[in-house]
Amino acid sequence: MSYRRAPRRTLLAVATLTAALALSACSSDDKGRSGGGGDTNFVTNTGGIATVAKGERKAPNAIKGETLDGKQLDVAALKGKVVVLNVWGSWCPPCRAEAPHFAKVSEELKAKGVEFVGINTRDANIKPALEFEKAYEVGYPSLYDPAGRIILNGFPKGTLNPQAIPSTVVLDKDGKIAARSLMALNEEKLRSMIAPLIAEK
């Protein structure tokens, strides 16, 4: 759908999301923030990682589209695995800082049933995003979401949704939203988000 033909409500929502992400872009804030308001039952530890108890988790809406390499990807097809969703932009210094950790951990945990999917946003031109992936040897796919539509529509209100760039959201094996970080992650913190979900039965 072109911007010219898009309904005003959709354009307004995308503009609102873009503004919100711009305000929190490249956040290095170590404090956890909840998403969506209301009685969310989120627990945020001192490292800024928010989690949801297994019985309280909700599934995301559709998180799917075209990847940076032109393929189609639907995250729902990865149900049964732990899925790490990382929102990033090539222009974002904290994203560059965490990229080597994500590349390393994604390779090492693949055999344990963990899949990584990037969500590239606010890169109006795809070339810098592709160069980013090459420079940091990112071996997993990234959905191309320059206007933030996947981010806006993929995470229901009241869930642990991305509110900064970078953000990382982890889905459990049932495809439900289990954990979120709103800051750049080092290897230790990234593994600490994923490990409890690998261990879940």
CSV table of C-alpha atoms in Angstrom, one decimal:
chain,number,residue,atom,x,y,z
A,1,MET,CA,0.0,0.0,0.0
A,2,SER,CA,1.4,3.4,-0.9
A,3,TYR,CA,1.5,6.3,1.5
A,4,ARG,CA,-0.7,8.2,-0.9
A,5,ARG,CA,-3.5,5.6,-0.6
A,6,ALA,CA,-3.0,4.6,3.0
A,7,PRO,CA,-5.9,5.4,5.4
A,8,ARG,CA,-5.4,8.5,7.5
A,9,ARG,CA,-5.7,6.4,10.7
A,10,THR,CA,-2.9,4.1,9.6
A,11,LEU,CA,-0.6,7.0,8.7
A,12,LEU,CA,-1.4,8.7,12.0
A,13,ALA,CA,-0.6,5.6,13.9
A,14,VAL,CA,2.7,5.1,12.0
A,15,ALA,CA,3.6,8.7,12.6
A,16,THR,CA,2.9,8.4,16.3
A,17,LEU,CA,5.1,5.3,16.6
A,18,THR,CA,7.9,6.9,14.6
A,19,ALA,CA,7.8,9.9,16.9
A,20,ALA,CA,7.8,7.7,20.0
A,21,LEU,CA,10.7,5.6,18.7
A,22,ALA,CA,12.5,8.8,17.8
A,23,LEU,CA,12.2,10.1,21.3
A,24,SER,CA,13.6,6.9,22.7
A,25,ALA,CA,16.0,6.0,19.8
A,26,CYS,CA,19.3,4.5,20.7
A,27,SER,CA,18.4,4.4,24.4
A,28,SER,CA,21.1,3.4,26.8
A,29,ASP,CA,18.7,3.6,29.8
A,30,ASP,CA,19.3,0.8,32.2
A,31,LYS,CA,15.9,1.1,33.8
A,32,GLY,CA,13.0,-1.1,32.9
A,33,ARG,CA,9.8,0.5,31.6
A,34,SER,CA,6.5,-1.2,31.2
A,35,GLY,CA,4.5,-1.1,28.0
A,36,GLY,CA,0.8,-0.6,27.4
A,37,GLY,CA,-0.2,0.6,30.9
A,38,GLY,CA,-2.8,-1.1,33.1
A,39,ASP,CA,-2.4,-4.2,35.2
A,40,THR,CA,0.4,-5.8,33.2
A,41,ASN,CA,2.0,-8.2,35.7
A,42,PHE,CA,5.4,-7.4,34.3
A,43,VAL,CA,8.4,-7.9,36.6
A,44,THR,CA,11.5,-5.9,35.8
A,45,ASN,CA,14.8,-6.9,37.4
A,46,THR,CA,17.6,-4.6,38.2
A,47,GLY,CA,19.3,-5.2,34.9
A,48,GLY,CA,16.3,-3.6,33.1
A,49,ILE,CA,14.9,-6.9,31.7
A,50,ALA,CA,11.1,-7.2,32.1
A,51,THR,CA,9.5,-10.7,32.2
A,52,VAL,CA,6.0,-12.1,32.3
A,53,ALA,CA,5.1,-15.3,34.2
A,54,LYS,CA,4.2,-18.2,31.9
A,55,GLY,CA,0.5,-18.2,32.7
A,56,GLU,CA,0.2,-14.4,32.0
A,57,ARG,CA,1.8,-14.2,28.6
A,58,LYS,CA,0.1,-13.1,25.4
A,59,ALA,CA,0.8,-13.9,21.8
A,60,PRO,CA,1.9,-11.2,19.5
A,61,ASN,CA,-0.1,-10.2,16.5
A,62,ALA,CA,1.3,-11.0,13.0
A,63,ILE,CA,5.0,-10.3,12.8
A,64,LYS,CA,5.8,-11.0,9.2
A,65,GLY,CA,6.9,-9.4,5.9
A,66,GLU,CA,9.9,-9.1,3.6
A,67,THR,CA,13.4,-9.5,4.9
A,68,LEU,CA,16.4,-7.4,4.0
A,69,ASP,CA,17.4,-10.1,1.5
A,70,GLY,CA,14.0,-10.1,-0.2
A,71,LYS,CA,12.5,-13.2,1.3
A,72,GLN,CA,9.2,-13.6,3.1
A,73,LEU,CA,9.2,-14.4,6.8
A,74,ASP,CA,6.4,-15.1,9.3
A,75,VAL,CA,7.6,-15.4,12.9
A,76,ALA,CA,4.5,-17.5,13.7
A,77,ALA,CA,6.1,-20.3,11.6
A,78,LEU,CA,8.9,-20.5,14.3
A,79,LYS,CA,6.5,-21.6,17.1
A,80,GLY,CA,8.0,-24.4,19.1
A,81,LYS,CA,11.3,-22.5,19.3
A,82,VAL,CA,12.4,-19.7,21.5
A,83,VAL,CA,12.5,-16.6,19.3
A,84,VAL,CA,14.6,-13.5,19.9
A,85,LEU,CA,13.3,-10.4,18.2
A,86,ASN,CA,15.7,-7.5,18.0
A,87,VAL,CA,14.7,-4.0,16.8
A,88,TRP,CA,17.6,-2.2,15.3
A,89,GLY,CA,18.8,0.5,12.9
A,90,SER,CA,22.1,0.8,11.1
A,91,TRP,CA,22.3,4.4,12.2
A,92,CYS,CA,22.1,3.5,15.9
A,93,PRO,CA,25.4,3.4,17.9
A,94,PRO,CA,24.0,1.1,20.7
A,95,CYS,CA,22.7,-1.3,17.9
A,96,ARG,CA,26.3,-1.5,16.6
A,97,ALA,CA,27.6,-2.1,20.1
A,98,GLU,CA,25.3,-5.1,20.7
A,99,ALA,CA,25.5,-6.6,17.2
A,100,PRO,CA,28.6,-8.8,17.7
A,101,HIS,CA,27.0,-10.3,20.9
A,102,PHE,CA,23.8,-11.1,19.0
A,103,ALA,CA,25.7,-12.6,16.1
A,104,LYS,CA,27.7,-14.8,18.4
A,105,VAL,CA,24.9,-16.0,20.7
A,106,SER,CA,22.5,-16.6,17.7
A,107,GLU,CA,25.0,-19.1,16.2
A,108,GLU,CA,25.8,-20.8,19.5
A,109,LEU,CA,22.1,-21.3,20.6
A,110,LYS,CA,20.7,-22.4,17.3
A,111,ALA,CA,21.3,-26.0,18.2
A,112,LYS,CA,19.3,-25.5,21.4
A,113,GLY,CA,16.2,-24.4,19.4
A,114,VAL,CA,16.6,-20.7,19.5
A,115,GLU,CA,15.9,-18.5,16.5
A,116,PHE,CA,16.9,-14.9,16.1
A,117,VAL,CA,14.9,-12.4,13.9
A,118,GLY,CA,15.9,-8.8,13.5
A,119,ILE,CA,13.4,-6.0,12.8
A,120,ASN,CA,15.2,-3.3,11.0
A,121,THR,CA,13.5,0.1,11.3
A,122,ARG,CA,14.0,3.7,10.3
A,123,ASP,CA,16.5,2.8,7.6
A,124,ALA,CA,14.9,4.5,4.6
A,125,ASN,CA,17.5,3.0,2.3
A,126,ILE,CA,18.1,-0.8,2.5
A,127,LYS,CA,21.8,-0.6,1.6
A,128,PRO,CA,23.1,0.6,5.0
A,129,ALA,CA,21.1,-2.1,6.7
A,130,LEU,CA,22.7,-4.8,4.5
A,131,GLU,CA,26.1,-3.3,5.1
A,132,PHE,CA,25.5,-3.4,8.8
A,133,GLU,CA,24.6,-7.1,8.6
A,134,LYS,CA,27.7,-7.9,6.6
A,135,ALA,CA,30.0,-5.8,8.8
A,136,TYR,CA,28.8,-7.6,12.0
A,137,GLU,CA,28.4,-11.0,10.4
A,138,VAL,CA,24.8,-11.2,11.3
A,139,GLY,CA,23.7,-14.6,10.1
A,140,TYR,CA,20.0,-14.5,11.0
A,141,PRO,CA,17.2,-12.7,8.9
A,142,SER,CA,15.8,-9.2,9.6
A,143,LEU,CA,12.4,-8.0,8.6
A,144,TYR,CA,12.6,-4.7,6.8
A,145,ASP,CA,10.3,-2.2,8.6
A,146,PRO,CA,11.4,1.3,7.7
A,147,ALA,CA,8.1,3.0,8.8
A,148,GLY,CA,7.6,0.9,11.9
A,149,ARG,CA,4.4,-0.8,10.8
A,150,ILE,CA,5.4,-4.3,11.9
A,151,ILE,CA,6.4,-2.9,15.3
A,152,LEU,CA,3.2,-0.9,15.7
A,153,ASN,CA,0.9,-3.7,14.6
A,154,GLY,CA,2.8,-6.7,15.9
A,155,PHE,CA,2.6,-6.1,19.7
A,156,PRO,CA,-0.8,-5.8,21.4
A,157,LYS,CA,-1.4,-3.1,23.9
A,158,GLY,CA,-0.6,-4.2,27.4
A,159,THR,CA,2.2,-6.5,26.3
A,160,LEU,CA,6.0,-6.1,26.5
A,161,ASN,CA,6.4,-4.2,23.3
A,162,PRO,CA,9.4,-2.4,21.8
A,163,GLN,CA,9.6,1.2,23.0
A,164,ALA,CA,13.2,2.1,22.1
A,165,ILE,CA,15.9,1.4,19.6
A,166,PRO,CA,17.4,-1.1,20.2
A,167,SER,CA,14.8,-3.2,21.9
A,168,THR,CA,14.8,-7.0,22.3
A,169,VAL,CA,11.7,-9.1,22.8
A,170,VAL,CA,11.8,-12.9,23.4
A,171,LEU,CA,9.0,-15.2,22.6
A,172,ASP,CA,8.6,-18.5,24.5
A,173,LYS,CA,8.2,-21.9,22.8
A,174,ASP,CA,4.4,-21.3,22.6
A,175,GLY,CA,5.0,-18.2,20.6
A,176,LYS,CA,4.1,-15.9,23.5
A,177,ILE,CA,5.8,-12.7,24.7
A,178,ALA,CA,8.0,-13.6,27.7
A,179,ALA,CA,10.7,-11.0,28.1
A,180,ARG,CA,11.9,-7.6,26.9
A,181,SER,CA,14.8,-5.3,27.2
A,182,LEU,CA,14.8,-1.6,26.1
A,183,MET,CA,18.6,-1.2,26.0
A,184,ALA,CA,21.6,-2.6,24.2
A,185,LEU,CA,22.6,-6.0,25.5
A,186,ASN,CA,25.9,-7.6,26.1
A,187,GLU,CA,26.4,-11.3,25.8
A,188,GLU,CA,25.8,-12.0,29.4
A,189,LYS,CA,22.5,-10.1,29.6
A,190,LEU,CA,21.3,-11.6,26.3
A,191,ARG,CA,21.9,-15.1,27.5
A,192,SER,CA,20.2,-14.3,30.8
A,193,MET,CA,17.0,-13.4,28.9
A,194,ILE,CA,17.0,-16.6,26.8
A,195,ALA,CA,18.2,-19.3,29.2
A,196,PRO,CA,15.1,-19.6,31.4
A,197,LEU,CA,12.9,-20.0,28.3
A,198,ILE,CA,15.2,-22.7,26.9
A,199,ALA,CA,14.7,-24.5,30.2
A,200,GLU,CA,10.9,-24.3,30.2
A,201,LYS,CA,9.0,-27.5,29.5
